[in-house]
Amino acid sequence: MTKLTYIAHDGTRFEVEAENGSTVMENAIRNAVPGIEAECGGACACATCHVYVDDAWTALVGEPEAMEEDMLDFAYEVQPNSRLSCQIKVRDELDGLVVTVPERQG
Amino acid sequence: MSDITHTDVLIIGAGPIGLFAVFELGLFDMRCHLIDILDRPGGQCAELYPEKPIYDIPGYPVVGAQELVDKLLQQIAPFKPGFTFNRMVTALERLEGGGFRVTTDENEVFEAKVVVIAAGGGSFQPKRPPIPGIEAYEGSSVSYSVRCMEEFRGHDVVVVGGGDSALDWSLNLQPIARRVTLVHRRPEFRAAPDNVNKMHALQEAGALDLVIGQVSALSGEGGKLSSITVKGPESEVVVPCTRLLPFFGLTMKLGPVAEWGLHLHENQIPVDTEKFETSEPGIFAIGDINWYPGKLKLILSGFHEAALMAQAAKHVISPKERIVFQYTTSSTSLHKKLGVPD
């Protein structure tokens, strides 16, 4: 199991154990992390699971692919560390990953 | 007011469940007309994830969402349903002599004996960007679509976005606006390359401005916008703006359904599980939009709901007729309706 931490907009921390192969979005929904809507259910089609990857983790998490980058156009307050959490797959190297949920989803 | 279109069953929503309802209703000789806010059939399958695979349609180990929609259209073709696209149903009223009147946002009027709400997550509507205070300018300086180009003549127009809508309207409004500024968060565009090239050509000729960044603030008075602030990678710029057109894609909202006097349960319509009828007799609700104990938002559940609803709808339309249960495999009368050669 891999440990993930979500920081909600109000600063509340949610620490969850995630299975490898699942997505960061799925674990947020499973653990009722507020602010992740995932309207499209994980199809990379809505930009409502937008998160900011903690600076210490951006290199390991990696850059969005072209399709995700396109979809990020629909998100708000996009930053260089913005990702759609449905496109981040949990794996061993991400143990300890920290992501912050923006104030509002698209 | 235009002519009234008459049909047996008016279906609100042309997603997979609305489409399959045509089949089940058609087997009982009920003619259907579907209205959808999108410009084509398929609902979420077509709009949100056309290329994604679905793995839980019985009999299909895997089927693409658009492929499923295409097959449903093929399946219901024998029943010749009517379609009205790009329209939102705004009003649903009961007629005194029985049946219902349905009105769209373009004032088209339909009369039907039965209404089926198969509206999924509600109607697709443009996303409103969370720029502080934007509500105050909506309907005057801020709009999410262009209904009449003349309203933009002589204005400082700012278009926000990087897709086809943003590029199309930047190019179309450029000749009549005082100035068009296109704002996009990055230099790459999703829109058709041809239009992106045209936009860059205008930019180079000094006939259009392109600003890379995100809109962070609006300023104006009395509902009239005068400028916007765009936060770029390094600096902020203020752009004169009297008409703002943000294009941030679509989201689903329940919309006018909430105003039709139906009981609601957290943005869903409660139904019974025998007929899938709402709190209003003669109005049914199937698919993602309904709610009952144990409800699952699955396409396959919606198909089942459509089959049971059709029996009840037949009873509403022809109360005296005995409903004979038949299989499509063997019934010669069903074969005739489906156009199967004997």
CSV table of C-alpha atoms in Angstrom, one decimal, chain B residues 92-293:
chain,number,residue,atom,x,y,z
B,92,LEU,CA,-43.5,21.1,-19.0
B,93,GLU,CA,-47.3,21.6,-18.3
B,94,ARG,CA,-50.2,19.3,-18.0
B,95,LEU,CA,-53.0,19.9,-20.6
B,96,GLU,CA,-56.5,20.0,-19.3
B,97,GLY,CA,-57.8,17.4,-21.7
B,98,GLY,CA,-55.0,15.0,-20.8
B,99,GLY,CA,-51.4,14.8,-22.0
B,100,PHE,CA,-48.7,17.4,-21.8
B,101,ARG,CA,-47.3,20.5,-23.4
B,102,VAL,CA,-43.5,20.9,-23.6
B,103,THR,CA,-41.8,24.1,-24.6
B,104,THR,CA,-38.1,24.6,-25.5
B,105,ASP,CA,-35.8,27.6,-25.0
B,106,GLU,CA,-36.5,28.6,-28.6
B,107,ASN,CA,-40.3,28.5,-28.0
B,108,GLU,CA,-41.0,25.4,-30.0
B,109,VAL,CA,-44.1,23.6,-28.7
B,110,PHE,CA,-44.7,19.9,-28.5
B,111,GLU,CA,-47.7,18.0,-27.2
B,112,ALA,CA,-47.5,14.4,-26.1
B,113,LYS,CA,-49.6,11.9,-24.2
B,114,VAL,CA,-46.7,10.8,-22.1
B,115,VAL,CA,-43.4,12.5,-21.1
B,116,VAL,CA,-40.3,10.5,-20.3
B,117,ILE,CA,-37.4,12.4,-18.6
B,118,ALA,CA,-34.2,10.7,-19.5
B,119,ALA,CA,-32.0,13.7,-18.9
B,120,GLY,CA,-29.1,12.0,-17.2
B,121,GLY,CA,-27.1,14.4,-15.1
B,122,GLY,CA,-29.2,17.3,-16.3
B,123,SER,CA,-28.5,19.6,-19.2
B,124,PHE,CA,-25.1,20.4,-20.4
B,125,GLN,CA,-24.5,24.0,-19.8
B,126,PRO,CA,-21.4,26.2,-20.2
B,127,LYS,CA,-19.1,26.3,-17.2
B,128,ARG,CA,-18.8,29.6,-15.4
B,129,PRO,CA,-15.3,30.4,-14.5
B,130,PRO,CA,-14.9,31.3,-10.8
B,131,ILE,CA,-13.7,34.8,-11.4
B,132,PRO,CA,-14.8,36.9,-8.4
B,133,GLY,CA,-17.9,39.0,-9.1
B,134,ILE,CA,-18.6,37.5,-12.6
B,135,GLU,CA,-22.3,37.0,-11.8
B,136,ALA,CA,-22.8,40.8,-11.7
B,137,TYR,CA,-21.9,41.0,-15.4
B,138,GLU,CA,-23.7,38.0,-16.8
B,139,GLY,CA,-26.4,38.7,-19.3
B,140,SER,CA,-24.9,42.2,-20.0
B,141,SER,CA,-21.1,42.1,-20.5
B,142,VAL,CA,-20.4,38.4,-20.0
B,143,SER,CA,-21.9,35.7,-22.1
B,144,TYR,CA,-21.1,32.0,-22.7
B,145,SER,CA,-22.3,31.8,-26.3
B,146,VAL,CA,-22.9,34.1,-29.2
B,147,ARG,CA,-26.6,34.4,-30.1
B,148,CYS,CA,-26.3,37.6,-32.1
B,149,MET,CA,-23.0,38.9,-33.5
B,150,GLU,CA,-24.3,42.5,-33.7
B,151,GLU,CA,-24.3,42.7,-29.9
B,152,PHE,CA,-20.5,42.7,-30.2
B,153,ARG,CA,-20.1,45.4,-32.8
B,154,GLY,CA,-17.8,48.2,-31.7
B,155,HIS,CA,-16.9,46.5,-28.4
B,156,ASP,CA,-13.7,45.6,-26.8
B,157,VAL,CA,-14.2,41.8,-26.9
B,158,VAL,CA,-12.2,39.4,-24.9
B,159,VAL,CA,-12.5,35.7,-25.7
B,160,VAL,CA,-11.1,33.2,-23.2
B,161,GLY,CA,-10.1,29.7,-24.1
B,162,GLY,CA,-8.1,27.6,-26.5
B,163,GLY,CA,-10.6,25.3,-28.2
B,164,ASP,CA,-12.7,25.6,-31.4
B,165,SER,CA,-15.4,27.9,-29.9
B,166,ALA,CA,-12.8,30.4,-28.6
B,167,LEU,CA,-11.0,30.5,-32.0
B,168,ASP,CA,-14.1,30.5,-34.1
B,169,TRP,CA,-15.6,33.5,-32.3
B,170,SER,CA,-12.3,35.4,-32.1
B,171,LEU,CA,-12.1,35.1,-35.9
B,172,ASN,CA,-15.8,35.8,-36.5
B,173,LEU,CA,-16.0,38.8,-34.2
B,174,GLN,CA,-12.7,40.3,-35.2
B,175,PRO,CA,-14.0,42.3,-38.2
B,176,ILE,CA,-16.9,43.9,-36.3
B,177,ALA,CA,-15.5,44.4,-32.8
B,178,ARG,CA,-13.5,47.4,-31.8
B,179,ARG,CA,-10.7,45.1,-30.7
B,180,VAL,CA,-10.6,41.3,-30.1
B,181,THR,CA,-8.2,39.9,-27.5
B,182,LEU,CA,-7.9,36.2,-27.1
B,183,VAL,CA,-6.8,35.0,-23.7
B,184,HIS,CA,-5.4,31.5,-23.3
B,185,ARG,CA,-3.4,30.0,-20.5
B,186,ARG,CA,-0.7,28.6,-22.7
B,187,PRO,CA,0.6,29.1,-26.2
B,188,GLU,CA,-0.7,25.8,-27.5
B,189,PHE,CA,-4.3,25.5,-28.8
B,190,ARG,CA,-6.7,22.6,-29.0
B,191,ALA,CA,-8.6,24.3,-31.9
B,192,ALA,CA,-8.3,23.3,-35.5
B,193,PRO,CA,-4.8,24.3,-36.7
B,194,ASP,CA,-6.2,26.2,-39.7
B,195,ASN,CA,-8.0,28.6,-37.4
B,196,VAL,CA,-5.0,28.9,-35.1
B,197,ASN,CA,-2.9,29.9,-38.1
B,198,LYS,CA,-5.5,32.5,-39.1
B,199,MET,CA,-5.5,33.9,-35.6
B,200,HIS,CA,-1.7,34.2,-35.6
B,201,ALA,CA,-1.8,35.9,-39.0
B,202,LEU,CA,-4.2,38.5,-37.6
B,203,GLN,CA,-2.1,38.9,-34.5
B,204,GLU,CA,1.0,39.5,-36.7
B,205,ALA,CA,-0.9,42.1,-38.7
B,206,GLY,CA,-1.8,43.9,-35.5
B,207,ALA,CA,-5.5,43.2,-36.0
B,208,LEU,CA,-6.0,41.0,-32.9
B,209,ASP,CA,-4.2,40.6,-29.6
B,210,LEU,CA,-3.2,37.3,-28.0
B,211,VAL,CA,-2.5,37.3,-24.3
B,212,ILE,CA,-1.1,34.2,-22.6
B,213,GLY,CA,-2.5,33.9,-19.0
B,214,GLN,CA,-5.6,33.4,-16.9
B,215,VAL,CA,-8.3,36.0,-16.1
B,216,SER,CA,-7.9,36.9,-12.4
B,217,ALA,CA,-10.1,39.9,-11.9
B,218,LEU,CA,-12.9,42.0,-13.6
B,219,SER,CA,-13.6,45.6,-13.2
B,220,GLY,CA,-16.5,47.8,-14.2
B,221,GLU,CA,-19.6,49.5,-12.8
B,222,GLY,CA,-23.3,48.9,-12.7
B,223,GLY,CA,-23.1,45.5,-14.5
B,224,LYS,CA,-21.0,47.0,-17.2
B,225,LEU,CA,-17.5,45.6,-17.6
B,226,SER,CA,-14.7,48.0,-18.5
B,227,SER,CA,-11.5,45.9,-18.2
B,228,ILE,CA,-10.1,42.6,-17.1
B,229,THR,CA,-6.9,41.6,-15.4
B,230,VAL,CA,-4.9,38.7,-16.9
B,231,LYS,CA,-2.3,37.0,-14.8
B,232,GLY,CA,0.5,35.8,-17.0
B,233,PRO,CA,3.4,33.5,-16.2
B,234,GLU,CA,5.5,36.5,-15.1
B,235,SER,CA,3.3,39.6,-15.0
B,236,GLU,CA,-0.2,40.9,-14.9
B,237,VAL,CA,-1.8,42.9,-17.7
B,238,VAL,CA,-5.0,44.9,-17.7
B,239,VAL,CA,-7.0,44.5,-21.0
B,240,PRO,CA,-9.9,46.8,-21.9
B,241,CYS,CA,-13.0,44.7,-22.1
B,242,THR,CA,-16.7,45.5,-22.6
B,243,ARG,CA,-17.7,42.1,-23.8
B,244,LEU,CA,-16.3,38.9,-22.2
B,245,LEU,CA,-16.8,35.4,-23.8
B,246,PRO,CA,-15.3,32.7,-21.6
B,247,PHE,CA,-15.2,29.2,-23.2
B,248,PHE,CA,-14.5,26.6,-20.4
B,249,GLY,CA,-16.4,23.6,-21.7
B,250,LEU,CA,-19.6,22.2,-20.4
B,251,THR,CA,-20.9,20.9,-17.1
B,252,MET,CA,-24.1,19.2,-16.2
B,253,LYS,CA,-26.8,21.1,-14.3
B,254,LEU,CA,-30.3,19.9,-13.4
B,255,GLY,CA,-31.7,23.1,-14.9
B,256,PRO,CA,-35.4,23.7,-15.5
B,257,VAL,CA,-36.4,20.1,-14.4
B,258,ALA,CA,-36.4,21.5,-10.8
B,259,GLU,CA,-39.3,23.9,-11.8
B,260,TRP,CA,-41.7,21.4,-13.1
B,261,GLY,CA,-43.4,20.6,-9.8
B,262,LEU,CA,-41.9,17.1,-9.5
B,263,HIS,CA,-40.7,15.8,-6.2
B,264,LEU,CA,-36.9,15.7,-6.0
B,265,HIS,CA,-34.4,13.8,-4.0
B,266,GLU,CA,-31.0,15.5,-4.1
B,267,ASN,CA,-31.2,16.6,-7.7
B,268,GLN,CA,-32.7,13.3,-8.8
B,269,ILE,CA,-36.4,12.4,-9.5
B,270,PRO,CA,-37.9,9.8,-7.2
B,271,VAL,CA,-39.8,7.1,-9.1
B,272,ASP,CA,-41.5,3.8,-8.2
B,273,THR,CA,-39.7,0.6,-9.4
B,274,GLU,CA,-42.7,-0.9,-11.2
B,275,LYS,CA,-43.5,1.9,-13.6
B,276,PHE,CA,-40.6,4.4,-13.1
B,277,GLU,CA,-43.3,7.1,-12.9
B,278,THR,CA,-42.6,10.4,-11.1
B,279,SER,CA,-44.9,12.1,-8.6
B,280,GLU,CA,-46.9,13.3,-11.6
B,281,PRO,CA,-48.9,10.6,-13.3
B,282,GLY,CA,-48.0,10.3,-17.0
B,283,ILE,CA,-44.5,11.7,-16.5
B,284,PHE,CA,-41.8,9.0,-16.2
B,285,ALA,CA,-38.1,9.3,-15.4
B,286,ILE,CA,-35.5,6.8,-16.4
B,287,GLY,CA,-31.7,6.6,-16.3
B,288,ASP,CA,-29.3,8.6,-14.2
B,289,ILE,CA,-31.8,11.3,-13.4
B,290,ASN,CA,-34.1,9.1,-11.4
B,291,TRP,CA,-33.8,7.8,-7.9
B,292,TYR,CA,-35.2,4.8,-6.0
B,293,PRO,CA,-33.8,2.6,-3.1
